[in-house]
Amino acid sequence: QVQLVESGGGLVQPGGSLRLFCAASGSYFSIGDMGWFRQAPGKQRELVARISSGSSTNYVDSVKDRFTISRDNAKNTVYLQMTSLKPDDTAVYYCYAEAVLATTRTYTAWGQGTQVTVSS
């Protein structure tokens, strides 16, 4: 009932920037936390950033001060602005959203993933 569609990934040189988009659609009462995980080959999946419905944010230390997560509740969209990109940022980025379906029921929706490659 809840679908997320991602876009914005691509190939960028070190020091460059990318902006990721993730839009939610479907049937739900509200969207709570939203955020981004990333998965690189040979590395553990990690939570990159998250943002609450009230726009409180958290970042993994390795991207702090370089990435900015934001959301537009009216558009049901979460963004990840990535600057000063490093080769270690190369990964598939997956957005997620906690959908509130009912008073006592929630559902975690996942995007399809978008590839971010940082290379010279």
PDB file of C-alpha atoms in Angstrom:
ATOM      1  CA  GLN A   1       0.000   0.000   0.000  1.00  0.00           C
ATOM      2  CA  VAL A   2       2.998   2.293   0.411  1.00  0.00           C
ATOM      3  CA  GLN A   3       5.566   2.726  -2.319  1.00  0.00           C
ATOM      4  CA  LEU A   4       8.758   4.750  -2.472  1.00  0.00           C
ATOM      5  CA  VAL A   5      10.400   5.823  -5.697  1.00  0.00           C
ATOM      6  CA  GLU A   6      13.985   7.073  -5.646  1.00  0.00           C
ATOM      7  CA  SER A   7      15.966   9.138  -8.088  1.00  0.00           C
ATOM      8  CA  GLY A   8      19.029  11.328  -8.255  1.00  0.00           C
ATOM      9  CA  GLY A   9      21.907   8.883  -8.146  1.00  0.00           C
ATOM     10  CA  GLY A  10      24.711   8.857 -10.635  1.00  0.00           C
ATOM     11  CA  LEU A  11      28.421   9.187 -11.246  1.00  0.00           C
ATOM     12  CA  VAL A  12      30.232  12.129  -9.722  1.00  0.00           C
ATOM     13  CA  GLN A  13      33.847  13.087  -9.148  1.00  0.00           C
ATOM     14  CA  PRO A  14      35.287  13.336  -5.646  1.00  0.00           C
ATOM     15  CA  GLY A  15      34.297  16.625  -4.129  1.00  0.00           C
ATOM     16  CA  GLY A  16      31.152  16.800  -6.198  1.00  0.00           C
ATOM     17  CA  SER A  17      27.532  16.887  -5.159  1.00  0.00           C
ATOM     18  CA  LEU A  18      24.362  14.918  -5.722  1.00  0.00           C
ATOM     19  CA  ARG A  19      20.817  15.313  -4.522  1.00  0.00           C
ATOM     20  CA  LEU A  20      18.679  12.244  -3.942  1.00  0.00           C
ATOM     21  CA  PHE A  21      14.898  12.246  -3.994  1.00  0.00           C
ATOM     22  CA  CYS A  22      12.437   9.770  -2.581  1.00  0.00           C
ATOM     23  CA  ALA A  23       8.695  10.168  -2.939  1.00  0.00           C
ATOM     24  CA  ALA A  24       6.079   8.177  -1.073  1.00  0.00           C
ATOM     25  CA  SER A  25       2.707   7.235  -2.456  1.00  0.00           C
ATOM     26  CA  GLY A  26      -0.113   4.895  -1.583  1.00  0.00           C
ATOM     27  CA  SER A  27      -2.510   4.498   1.290  1.00  0.00           C
ATOM     28  CA  TYR A  28      -1.457   5.470   4.774  1.00  0.00           C
ATOM     29  CA  PHE A  29      -2.539   7.668   7.607  1.00  0.00           C
ATOM     30  CA  SER A  30       0.764   9.493   7.974  1.00  0.00           C
ATOM     31  CA  ILE A  31       4.492   9.129   7.469  1.00  0.00           C
ATOM     32  CA  GLY A  32       6.737   9.091  10.494  1.00  0.00           C
ATOM     33  CA  ASP A  33      10.496   8.775  10.252  1.00  0.00           C
ATOM     34  CA  MET A  34      12.119   8.788   6.836  1.00  0.00           C
ATOM     35  CA  GLY A  35      15.724   8.248   5.931  1.00  0.00           C
ATOM     36  CA  TRP A  36      18.446   6.663   3.881  1.00  0.00           C
ATOM     37  CA  PHE A  37      20.487   3.509   4.206  1.00  0.00           C
ATOM     38  CA  ARG A  38      23.394   2.639   1.979  1.00  0.00           C
ATOM     39  CA  GLN A  39      25.012  -0.639   1.025  1.00  0.00           C
ATOM     40  CA  ALA A  40      28.434  -0.952  -0.553  1.00  0.00           C
ATOM     41  CA  PRO A  41      29.906  -4.264  -1.725  1.00  0.00           C
ATOM     42  CA  GLY A  42      31.934  -5.835   1.036  1.00  0.00           C
ATOM     43  CA  LYS A  43      30.659  -3.421   3.639  1.00  0.00           C
ATOM     44  CA  GLN A  44      27.904  -3.499   6.203  1.00  0.00           C
ATOM     45  CA  ARG A  45      24.665  -1.732   5.514  1.00  0.00           C
ATOM     46  CA  GLU A  46      24.510   1.489   7.444  1.00  0.00           C
ATOM     47  CA  LEU A  47      21.961   4.103   8.244  1.00  0.00           C
ATOM     48  CA  VAL A  48      23.187   7.307   6.656  1.00  0.00           C
ATOM     49  CA  ALA A  49      20.582   9.772   7.801  1.00  0.00           C
ATOM     50  CA  ARG A  50      17.104   9.945   9.190  1.00  0.00           C
ATOM     51  CA  ILE A  51      14.558  12.640   9.743  1.00  0.00           C
ATOM     52  CA  SER A  52      11.499  12.581  11.933  1.00  0.00           C
ATOM     53  CA  SER A  53       8.083  13.899  11.073  1.00  0.00           C
ATOM     54  CA  GLY A  54       9.012  16.953  13.116  1.00  0.00           C
ATOM     55  CA  SER A  55      12.241  17.376  11.118  1.00  0.00           C
ATOM     56  CA  SER A  56      14.680  16.263  13.792  1.00  0.00           C
ATOM     57  CA  THR A  57      17.709  14.780  12.043  1.00  0.00           C
ATOM     58  CA  ASN A  58      20.473  12.295  12.700  1.00  0.00           C
ATOM     59  CA  TYR A  59      23.520  11.375  10.641  1.00  0.00           C
ATOM     60  CA  VAL A  60      26.199   8.753  10.702  1.00  0.00           C
ATOM     61  CA  ASP A  61      29.472  10.387  11.722  1.00  0.00           C
ATOM     62  CA  SER A  62      31.146   9.791   8.374  1.00  0.00           C
ATOM     63  CA  VAL A  63      28.687  12.059   6.534  1.00  0.00           C
ATOM     64  CA  LYS A  64      28.032  14.638   9.203  1.00  0.00           C
ATOM     65  CA  ASP A  65      28.570  18.180   7.906  1.00  0.00           C
ATOM     66  CA  ARG A  66      28.565  16.917   4.324  1.00  0.00           C
ATOM     67  CA  PHE A  67      25.066  15.492   3.878  1.00  0.00           C
ATOM     68  CA  THR A  68      21.779  17.171   4.642  1.00  0.00           C
ATOM     69  CA  ILE A  69      18.488  15.339   4.913  1.00  0.00           C
ATOM     70  CA  SER A  70      15.229  17.205   4.563  1.00  0.00           C
ATOM     71  CA  ARG A  71      11.596  16.484   3.859  1.00  0.00           C
ATOM     72  CA  ASP A  72       8.534  18.070   2.393  1.00  0.00           C
ATOM     73  CA  ASN A  73       5.547  16.639   4.195  1.00  0.00           C
ATOM     74  CA  ALA A  74       3.092  18.166   1.755  1.00  0.00           C
ATOM     75  CA  LYS A  75       4.799  16.316  -1.087  1.00  0.00           C
ATOM     76  CA  ASN A  76       5.580  13.181   0.943  1.00  0.00           C
ATOM     77  CA  THR A  77       9.161  13.450  -0.200  1.00  0.00           C
ATOM     78  CA  VAL A  78      12.504  13.072   1.523  1.00  0.00           C
ATOM     79  CA  TYR A  79      15.732  14.488   0.123  1.00  0.00           C
ATOM     80  CA  LEU A  80      19.392  13.841   0.699  1.00  0.00           C
ATOM     81  CA  GLN A  81      21.733  16.610  -0.361  1.00  0.00           C
ATOM     82  CA  MET A  82      25.237  15.195  -0.596  1.00  0.00           C
ATOM     83  CA  THR A  83      28.257  17.451  -0.918  1.00  0.00           C
ATOM     84  CA  SER A  84      32.016  16.942  -0.781  1.00  0.00           C
ATOM     85  CA  LEU A  85      31.484  13.387  -1.929  1.00  0.00           C
ATOM     86  CA  LYS A  86      34.213  10.839  -1.344  1.00  0.00           C
ATOM     87  CA  PRO A  87      34.917   7.487  -3.001  1.00  0.00           C
ATOM     88  CA  ASP A  88      33.864   5.810   0.244  1.00  0.00           C
ATOM     89  CA  ASP A  89      30.388   7.224  -0.305  1.00  0.00           C
ATOM     90  CA  THR A  90      29.989   4.899  -3.280  1.00  0.00           C
ATOM     91  CA  ALA A  91      27.053   2.618  -2.569  1.00  0.00           C
ATOM     92  CA  VAL A  92      23.483   1.828  -3.402  1.00  0.00           C
ATOM     93  CA  TYR A  93      21.312   4.199  -1.427  1.00  0.00           C
ATOM     94  CA  TYR A  94      17.921   3.034  -0.220  1.00  0.00           C
ATOM     95  CA  CYS A  95      15.328   5.333   1.206  1.00  0.00           C
ATOM     96  CA  TYR A  96      12.799   4.175   3.741  1.00  0.00           C
ATOM     97  CA  ALA A  97       9.694   5.518   5.362  1.00  0.00           C
ATOM     98  CA  GLU A  98       7.730   4.464   8.399  1.00  0.00           C
ATOM     99  CA  ALA A  99       4.110   4.531   7.335  1.00  0.00           C
ATOM    100  CA  VAL A 100       1.439   4.709   9.983  1.00  0.00           C
ATOM    101  CA  LEU A 101      -1.385   2.529   8.713  1.00  0.00           C
ATOM    102  CA  ALA A 102      -3.515   2.439  11.840  1.00  0.00           C
ATOM    103  CA  THR A 103      -3.389   3.309  15.515  1.00  0.00           C
ATOM    104  CA  THR A 104      -1.271   0.278  16.372  1.00  0.00           C
ATOM    105  CA  ARG A 105       0.113  -0.729  12.994  1.00  0.00           C
ATOM    106  CA  THR A 106       3.071   0.619  11.059  1.00  0.00           C
ATOM    107  CA  TYR A 107       4.810  -0.462   7.893  1.00  0.00           C
ATOM    108  CA  THR A 108       8.339   0.154   6.710  1.00  0.00           C
ATOM    109  CA  ALA A 109       8.443   0.976   3.032  1.00  0.00           C
ATOM    110  CA  TRP A 110      11.643   0.807   1.002  1.00  0.00           C
ATOM    111  CA  GLY A 111      12.752   2.424  -2.196  1.00  0.00           C
ATOM    112  CA  GLN A 112      14.215   0.465  -5.058  1.00  0.00           C
ATOM    113  CA  GLY A 113      17.707   1.821  -4.518  1.00  0.00           C
ATOM    114  CA  THR A 114      19.770   4.278  -6.489  1.00  0.00           C
ATOM    115  CA  GLN A 115      23.449   3.888  -7.305  1.00  0.00           C
ATOM    116  CA  VAL A 116      25.862   6.592  -6.222  1.00  0.00           C
ATOM    117  CA  THR A 117      29.362   6.256  -7.623  1.00  0.00           C
ATOM    118  CA  VAL A 118      32.126   8.652  -6.636  1.00  0.00           C
ATOM    119  CA  SER A 119      35.178   8.233  -8.819  1.00  0.00           C
ATOM    120  CA  SER A 120      37.674  10.308 -10.731  1.00  0.00           C
TER     121      SER A 120
END
